[in-house]
CSV table of N, CA and C in Angstrom, one decimal:
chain,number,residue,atom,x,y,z
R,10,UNK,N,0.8,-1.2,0.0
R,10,UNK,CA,0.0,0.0,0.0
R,10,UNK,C,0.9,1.2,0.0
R,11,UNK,N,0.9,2.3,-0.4
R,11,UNK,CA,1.4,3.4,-0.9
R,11,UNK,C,0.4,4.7,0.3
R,12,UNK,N,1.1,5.3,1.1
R,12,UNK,CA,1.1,6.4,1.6
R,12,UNK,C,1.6,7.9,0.9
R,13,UNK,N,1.2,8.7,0.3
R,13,UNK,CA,1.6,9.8,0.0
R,13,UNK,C,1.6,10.8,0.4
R,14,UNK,N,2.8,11.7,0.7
R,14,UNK,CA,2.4,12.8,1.9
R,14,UNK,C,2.8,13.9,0.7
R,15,UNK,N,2.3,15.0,0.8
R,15,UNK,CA,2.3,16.1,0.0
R,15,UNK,C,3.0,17.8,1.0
R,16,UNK,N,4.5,17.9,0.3
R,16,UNK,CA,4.9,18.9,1.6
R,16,UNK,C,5.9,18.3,2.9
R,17,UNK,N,7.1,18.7,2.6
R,17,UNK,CA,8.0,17.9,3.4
R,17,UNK,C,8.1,18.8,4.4
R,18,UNK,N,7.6,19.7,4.5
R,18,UNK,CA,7.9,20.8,5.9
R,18,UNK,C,7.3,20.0,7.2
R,19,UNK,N,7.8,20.4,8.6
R,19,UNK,CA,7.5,19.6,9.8
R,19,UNK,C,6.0,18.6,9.8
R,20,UNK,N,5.3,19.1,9.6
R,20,UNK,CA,4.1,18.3,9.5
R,20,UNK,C,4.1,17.1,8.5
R,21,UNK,N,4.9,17.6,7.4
R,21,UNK,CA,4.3,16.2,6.3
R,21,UNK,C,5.6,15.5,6.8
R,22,UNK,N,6.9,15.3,7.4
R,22,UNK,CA,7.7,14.8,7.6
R,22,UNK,C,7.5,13.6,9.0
R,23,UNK,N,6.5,14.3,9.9
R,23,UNK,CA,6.0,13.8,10.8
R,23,UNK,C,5.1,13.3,10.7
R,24,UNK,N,4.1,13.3,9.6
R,24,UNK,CA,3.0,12.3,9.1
R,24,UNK,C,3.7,11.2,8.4
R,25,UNK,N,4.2,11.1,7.9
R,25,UNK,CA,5.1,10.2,7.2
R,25,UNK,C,6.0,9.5,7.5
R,26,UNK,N,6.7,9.7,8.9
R,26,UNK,CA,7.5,9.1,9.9
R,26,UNK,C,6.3,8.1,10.8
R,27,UNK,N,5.2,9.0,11.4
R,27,UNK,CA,4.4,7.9,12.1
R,27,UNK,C,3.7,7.0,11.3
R,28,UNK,N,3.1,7.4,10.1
R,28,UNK,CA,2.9,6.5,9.3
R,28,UNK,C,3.8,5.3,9.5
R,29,UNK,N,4.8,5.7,9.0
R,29,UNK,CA,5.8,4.3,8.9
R,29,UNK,C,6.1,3.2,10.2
R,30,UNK,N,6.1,4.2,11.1
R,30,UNK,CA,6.5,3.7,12.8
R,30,UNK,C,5.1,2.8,12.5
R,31,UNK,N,4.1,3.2,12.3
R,31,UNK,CA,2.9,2.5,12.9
R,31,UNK,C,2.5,1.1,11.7
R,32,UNK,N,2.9,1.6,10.6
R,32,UNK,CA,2.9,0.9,9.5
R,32,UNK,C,3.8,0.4,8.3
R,33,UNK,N,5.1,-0.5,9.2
R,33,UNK,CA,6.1,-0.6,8.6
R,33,UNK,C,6.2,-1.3,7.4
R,34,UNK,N,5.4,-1.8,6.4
R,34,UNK,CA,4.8,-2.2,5.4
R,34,UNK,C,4.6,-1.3,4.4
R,35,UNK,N,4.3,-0.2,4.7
R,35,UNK,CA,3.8,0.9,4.0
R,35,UNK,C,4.9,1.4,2.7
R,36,UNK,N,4.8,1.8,2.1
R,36,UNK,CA,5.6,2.6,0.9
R,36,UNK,C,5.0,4.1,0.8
R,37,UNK,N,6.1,4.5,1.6
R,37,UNK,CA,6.0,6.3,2.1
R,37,UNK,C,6.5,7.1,0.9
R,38,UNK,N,5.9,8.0,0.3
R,38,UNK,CA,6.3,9.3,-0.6
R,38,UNK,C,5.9,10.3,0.2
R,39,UNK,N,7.1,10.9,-0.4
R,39,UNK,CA,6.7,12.2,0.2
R,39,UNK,C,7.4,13.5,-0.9
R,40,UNK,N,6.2,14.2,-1.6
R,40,UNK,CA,6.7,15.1,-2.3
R,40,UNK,C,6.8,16.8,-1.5
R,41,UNK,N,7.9,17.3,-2.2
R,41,UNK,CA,8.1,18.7,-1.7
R,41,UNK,C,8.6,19.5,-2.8
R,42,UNK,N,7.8,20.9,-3.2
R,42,UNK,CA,8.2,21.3,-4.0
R,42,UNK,C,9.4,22.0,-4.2
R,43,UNK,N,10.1,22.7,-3.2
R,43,UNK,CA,11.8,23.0,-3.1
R,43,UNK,C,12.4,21.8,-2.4
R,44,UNK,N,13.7,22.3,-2.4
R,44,UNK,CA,14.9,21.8,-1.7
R,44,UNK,C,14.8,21.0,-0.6
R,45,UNK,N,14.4,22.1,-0.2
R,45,UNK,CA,14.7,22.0,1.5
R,45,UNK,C,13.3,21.1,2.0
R,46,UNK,N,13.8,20.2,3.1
R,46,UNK,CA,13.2,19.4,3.7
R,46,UNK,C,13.2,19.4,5.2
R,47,UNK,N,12.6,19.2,5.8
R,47,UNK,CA,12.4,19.1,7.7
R,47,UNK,C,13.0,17.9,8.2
R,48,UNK,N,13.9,18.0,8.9
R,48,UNK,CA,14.2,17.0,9.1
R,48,UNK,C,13.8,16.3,10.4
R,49,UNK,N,13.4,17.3,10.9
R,49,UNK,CA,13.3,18.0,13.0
R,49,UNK,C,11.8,17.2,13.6
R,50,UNK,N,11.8,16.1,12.0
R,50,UNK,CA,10.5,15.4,12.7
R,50,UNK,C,10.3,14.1,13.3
């Protein structure tokens, strides 16, 4: 199953992280439209 988070700034980095914690199965994307990414989640 495929998780897609849209937006790597703190929140989508941290939906995407527990996603995975909770559902290690998962196949996590995560798009962001610049560079820079959060890492702080």
């Amino acid at each position: 199953m495929n998780f897609v988070v849209i937006g790597g700034d703190a929140a989508g980095m941290s939906a995407a992280s527990r996603a995975k914690r909770n559902r290690p199965d998962l196949n996590v994307i995560v798009f962001e439209q610049t560079r820079d990414v959060s890492y702080s989640a």
